[in-house]
GROMACS .gro file of C-alpha atoms in nm:
model
  219
    1MET     CA    1  -0.938   2.708  -0.315
    2GLU     CA    2  -0.908   2.790   0.057
    3HIS     CA    3  -0.553   2.826   0.190
    4ASP     CA    4  -0.611   2.549   0.446
    5ARG     CA    5  -0.660   2.302   0.159
    6VAL     CA    6  -0.300   2.346   0.038
    7VAL     CA    7  -0.005   2.143   0.167
    8THR     CA    8   0.342   2.277   0.084
    9LEU     CA    9   0.584   2.028  -0.070
   10PRO     CA   10   0.964   2.034  -0.027
   11THR     CA   11   1.111   2.267  -0.290
   12ASP     CA   12   1.352   2.007  -0.428
   13ILE     CA   13   1.099   1.726  -0.473
   14ASP     CA   14   1.061   1.550  -0.808
   15LEU     CA   15   0.709   1.651  -0.912
   16SER     CA   16   0.666   1.325  -1.102
   17VAL     CA   17   0.713   1.136  -0.774
   18ALA     CA   18   0.500   1.389  -0.585
   19SER     CA   19   0.216   1.320  -0.829
   20TYR     CA   20   0.125   0.998  -0.650
   21THR     CA   21   0.135   1.150  -0.301
   22GLU     CA   22  -0.241   1.090  -0.278
   23LEU     CA   23  -0.183   0.714  -0.285
   24VAL     CA   24   0.092   0.747  -0.024
   25SER     CA   25  -0.146   0.946   0.198
   26VAL     CA   26  -0.404   0.666   0.173
   27SER     CA   27  -0.146   0.425   0.310
   28VAL     CA   28  -0.054   0.672   0.585
   29HIS     CA   29  -0.422   0.699   0.681
   30ALA     CA   30  -0.460   0.320   0.693
   31ILE     CA   31  -0.155   0.281   0.916
   32GLU     CA   32  -0.280   0.553   1.152
   33ARG     CA   33  -0.620   0.384   1.181
   34PHE     CA   34  -0.453   0.049   1.233
   35LYS     CA   35  -0.238   0.193   1.511
   36SER     CA   36  -0.542   0.324   1.699
   37LYS     CA   37  -0.757   0.011   1.666
   38SER     CA   38  -0.521  -0.288   1.681
   39ASN     CA   39  -0.363  -0.460   1.981
   40GLN     CA   40  -0.014  -0.357   2.087
   41LEU     CA   41   0.181  -0.649   1.940
   42ARG     CA   42   0.428  -0.493   1.697
   43GLU     CA   43   0.698  -0.756   1.640
   44THR     CA   44   0.604  -0.838   1.283
   45PHE     CA   45   0.381  -0.691   1.011
   46ARG     CA   46   0.270  -0.892   0.710
   47ILE     CA   47   0.164  -0.732   0.384
   48TRP     CA   48  -0.036  -0.914   0.117
   49GLY     CA   49   0.016  -0.758  -0.225
   50ASP     CA   50   0.323  -0.704  -0.444
   51GLY     CA   51   0.188  -0.403  -0.636
   52ASN     CA   52   0.209  -0.028  -0.591
   53LEU     CA   53   0.005  -0.006  -0.271
   54GLY     CA   54   0.189  -0.294  -0.106
   55TYR     CA   55   0.521  -0.136  -0.200
   56ILE     CA   56   0.425   0.202  -0.054
   57THR     CA   57   0.285   0.047   0.264
   58ALA     CA   58   0.603  -0.155   0.313
   59ILE     CA   59   0.818   0.159   0.280
   60LEU     CA   60   0.612   0.344   0.540
   61LEU     CA   61   0.598   0.057   0.789
   62LYS     CA   62   0.977   0.016   0.776
   63LYS     CA   63   1.019   0.387   0.854
   64LEU     CA   64   0.747   0.420   1.117
   65TYR     CA   65   0.834   0.092   1.291
   66PRO     CA   66   1.210   0.048   1.237
   67ASN     CA   67   1.235  -0.230   1.497
   68THR     CA   68   0.948  -0.431   1.350
   69LYS     CA   69   0.996  -0.710   1.099
   70VAL     CA   70   0.808  -0.656   0.770
   71ILE     CA   71   0.725  -0.954   0.547
   72VAL     CA   72   0.560  -0.918   0.206
   73PHE     CA   73   0.348  -1.189   0.044
   74GLY     CA   74   0.298  -1.175  -0.329
   75LYS     CA   75   0.221  -1.373  -0.640
   76THR     CA   76   0.484  -1.253  -0.887
   77LEU     CA   77   0.852  -1.305  -0.814
   78TYR     CA   78   0.978  -1.021  -1.034
   79LYS     CA   79   0.753  -0.778  -0.845
   80LEU     CA   80   0.860  -0.917  -0.509
   81SER     CA   81   1.223  -0.860  -0.608
   82ARG     CA   82   1.154  -0.485  -0.584
   83PHE     CA   83   1.096  -0.522  -0.209
   84SER     CA   84   1.467  -0.553  -0.128
   85PHE     CA   85   1.430  -0.328   0.178
   86VAL     CA   86   1.190  -0.557   0.370
   87ASP     CA   87   1.294  -0.842   0.597
   88GLU     CA   88   1.145  -1.126   0.394
   89ILE     CA   89   0.938  -1.198   0.082
   90ILE     CA   90   0.714  -1.503   0.043
   91GLN     CA   91   0.518  -1.623  -0.259
   92ILE     CA   92   0.153  -1.688  -0.174
   93ASP     CA   93   0.166  -2.048  -0.296
   94SER     CA   94   0.466  -2.125  -0.072
   95ILE     CA   95   0.347  -2.008   0.271
   96PRO     CA   96   0.490  -2.233   0.546
   97GLU     CA   97   0.223  -2.436   0.728
   98TYR     CA   98   0.360  -2.335   1.067
   99LEU     CA   99   0.334  -1.961   0.998
  100LYS     CA  100   0.115  -1.756   1.233
  101ILE     CA  101   0.065  -1.380   1.230
  102ASP     CA  102  -0.073  -1.106   1.456
  103HIS     CA  103  -0.144  -0.833   1.201
  104ALA     CA  104  -0.185  -0.809   0.825
  105PHE     CA  105  -0.225  -0.539   0.562
  106GLU     CA  106  -0.428  -0.651   0.260
  107CYS     CA  107  -0.313  -0.450  -0.043
  108VAL     CA  108  -0.423  -0.687  -0.319
  109GLY     CA  109  -0.760  -0.557  -0.437
  110GLY     CA  110  -0.966  -0.683  -0.729
  111LYS     CA  111  -1.070  -1.046  -0.750
  112GLY     CA  112  -0.747  -1.151  -0.580
  113SER     CA  113  -0.849  -0.985  -0.253
  114GLN     CA  114  -1.081  -1.274  -0.163
  115HIS     CA  115  -0.798  -1.528  -0.177
  116ALA     CA  116  -0.569  -1.293   0.016
  117ILE     CA  117  -0.825  -1.242   0.294
  118GLU     CA  118  -0.888  -1.618   0.307
  119GLN     CA  119  -0.517  -1.681   0.360
  120ILE     CA  120  -0.490  -1.410   0.623
  121ILE     CA  121  -0.782  -1.522   0.841
  122GLU     CA  122  -0.664  -1.884   0.826
  123ILE     CA  123  -0.319  -1.810   0.972
  124ILE     CA  124  -0.381  -1.499   1.184
  125ASN     CA  125  -0.377  -1.537   1.561
  126PRO     CA  126  -0.689  -1.473   1.773
  127GLU     CA  127  -0.764  -1.103   1.830
  128GLY     CA  128  -0.539  -1.006   1.542
  129SER     CA  129  -0.608  -0.712   1.312
  130ILE     CA  130  -0.647  -0.695   0.935
  131ALA     CA  131  -0.618  -0.364   0.751
  132LEU     CA  132  -0.822  -0.392   0.431
  133MET     CA  133  -0.680  -0.152   0.172
  134GLY     CA  134  -0.725  -0.319  -0.166
  135VAL     CA  135  -1.037  -0.215  -0.358
  136SER     CA  136  -1.254  -0.481  -0.521
  137GLU     CA  137  -1.523  -0.368  -0.765
  138LEU     CA  138  -1.710  -0.697  -0.719
  139PRO     CA  139  -1.850  -0.846  -0.396
  140ILE     CA  140  -1.619  -1.101  -0.232
  141GLN     CA  141  -1.685  -1.374   0.022
  142ILE     CA  142  -1.535  -1.364   0.371
  143ASN     CA  143  -1.546  -1.657   0.614
  144THR     CA  144  -1.716  -1.473   0.899
  145LYS     CA  145  -1.725  -1.792   1.107
  146ILE     CA  146  -1.348  -1.781   1.154
  147VAL     CA  147  -1.351  -1.402   1.194
  148LEU     CA  148  -1.600  -1.437   1.481
  149GLU     CA  149  -1.431  -1.739   1.638
  150LYS     CA  150  -1.095  -1.564   1.648
  151GLY     CA  151  -1.236  -1.223   1.745
  152LEU     CA  152  -1.057  -1.051   1.460
  153THR     CA  153  -1.064  -0.678   1.391
  154MET     CA  154  -1.102  -0.576   1.027
  155ILE     CA  155  -1.021  -0.213   0.947
  156GLY     CA  156  -1.118  -0.073   0.608
  157SER     CA  157  -0.932   0.224   0.457
  158SER     CA  158  -0.929   0.362   0.103
  159ARG     CA  159  -0.936   0.740   0.150
  160SER     CA  160  -0.732   1.016   0.314
  161GLY     CA  161  -0.776   1.371   0.437
  162LEU     CA  162  -0.578   1.688   0.501
  163LYS     CA  163  -0.399   1.554   0.810
  164ASP     CA  164  -0.286   1.248   0.618
  165PHE     CA  165  -0.138   1.466   0.341
  166GLU     CA  166   0.037   1.678   0.604
  167LYS     CA  167   0.181   1.371   0.773
  168THR     CA  168   0.290   1.231   0.437
  169VAL     CA  169   0.480   1.548   0.347
  170ALA     CA  170   0.630   1.556   0.698
  171LEU     CA  171   0.761   1.204   0.635
  172TYR     CA  172   0.910   1.321   0.304
  173ARG     CA  173   1.102   1.586   0.497
  174GLN     CA  174   1.202   1.359   0.785
  175TYR     CA  175   1.307   1.067   0.566
  176PRO     CA  176   1.421   1.200   0.226
  177ASP     CA  177   1.518   0.849   0.116
  178ILE     CA  178   1.146   0.765   0.105
  179LEU     CA  179   1.132   0.974  -0.212
  180ASN     CA  180   1.418   0.774  -0.363
  181GLN     CA  181   1.230   0.451  -0.292
  182LEU     CA  182   0.906   0.594  -0.430
  183ALA     CA  183   1.091   0.700  -0.745
  184LEU     CA  184   1.127   0.330  -0.832
  185LEU     CA  185   0.750   0.327  -0.883
  186LYS     CA  186   0.771   0.587  -1.156
  187GLY     CA  187   0.687   0.436  -1.491
  188LYS     CA  188   0.664   0.610  -1.824
  189GLU     CA  189   0.584   0.982  -1.829
  190PHE     CA  190   0.350   1.121  -2.094
  191GLU     CA  191   0.315   1.485  -2.196
  192ILE     CA  192  -0.053   1.562  -2.250
  193ASN     CA  193  -0.107   1.820  -2.521
  194ALA     CA  194  -0.426   1.681  -2.675
  195ILE     CA  195  -0.702   1.423  -2.615
  196GLU     CA  196  -0.511   1.169  -2.825
  197ASP     CA  197  -0.222   1.184  -2.578
  198ILE     CA  198  -0.458   1.085  -2.295
  199ILE     CA  199  -0.579   0.783  -2.492
  200THR     CA  200  -0.221   0.676  -2.564
  201ALA     CA  201  -0.124   0.708  -2.197
  202PHE     CA  202  -0.422   0.509  -2.073
  203GLU     CA  203  -0.364   0.234  -2.328
  204TYR     CA  204  -0.005   0.206  -2.208
  205ASP     CA  205  -0.110   0.203  -1.843
  206ILE     CA  206  -0.353  -0.086  -1.894
  207SER     CA  207  -0.067  -0.309  -2.007
  208ASN     CA  208   0.182  -0.183  -1.749
  209ALA     CA  209   0.222  -0.441  -1.471
  210TRP     CA  210   0.436  -0.233  -1.235
  211GLY     CA  211   0.464   0.129  -1.130
  212LYS     CA  212   0.272   0.449  -1.184
  213THR     CA  213   0.219   0.608  -1.523
  214VAL     CA  214   0.272   0.985  -1.491
  215LEU     CA  215   0.081   1.241  -1.697
  216LYS     CA  216   0.229   1.588  -1.741
  217TRP     CA  217  -0.056   1.820  -1.841
  218ASN     CA  218   0.025   2.096  -2.089
  219ILE     CA  219  -0.336   2.170  -2.181
   0.00000   0.00000   0.00000
């Protein structure tokens, strides 16, 4: 591996937490793209998704935009309760009729992403921006009529590169409490000594509704 492919981590970092830095860097990349392509309204950010990606994105937005209000929309109340650091949480079946938004981050993914995008484009203001981050394996429908009428910008992001990893690690150093918040995502840790251990870990992960399952490879 070339030396310019390596990013140095803080020496005191919990390697279990560092193991999902790639996902954090994806969120960093999405926020950077959003910043360069959206309008300059920054009073409030709305995040759809109460899972891992939504949680990470909320942490980063609160650090990068400390004067901006962050509201998280989700389906499951016990997951939303983890977002104690944001300004407000709203269940998706209880969205106030009067609510309007300028920008949204879609972190739902899967079949639920269609409903999330539908909600967003219905209440977003004209010329607003939508960062699409959730991955759906199946095609979903989008009401392009409203997208065109409102002149919306949709920004897709699901990958990251070297600069995003560097910025992520720089944020770890600048805001050490980010690592404490990310540690709440850590689920069960499995030591992998044989193929059977991998199967056990994956079976656990399928049924795990919150957090990241960590694999420690001893092979």
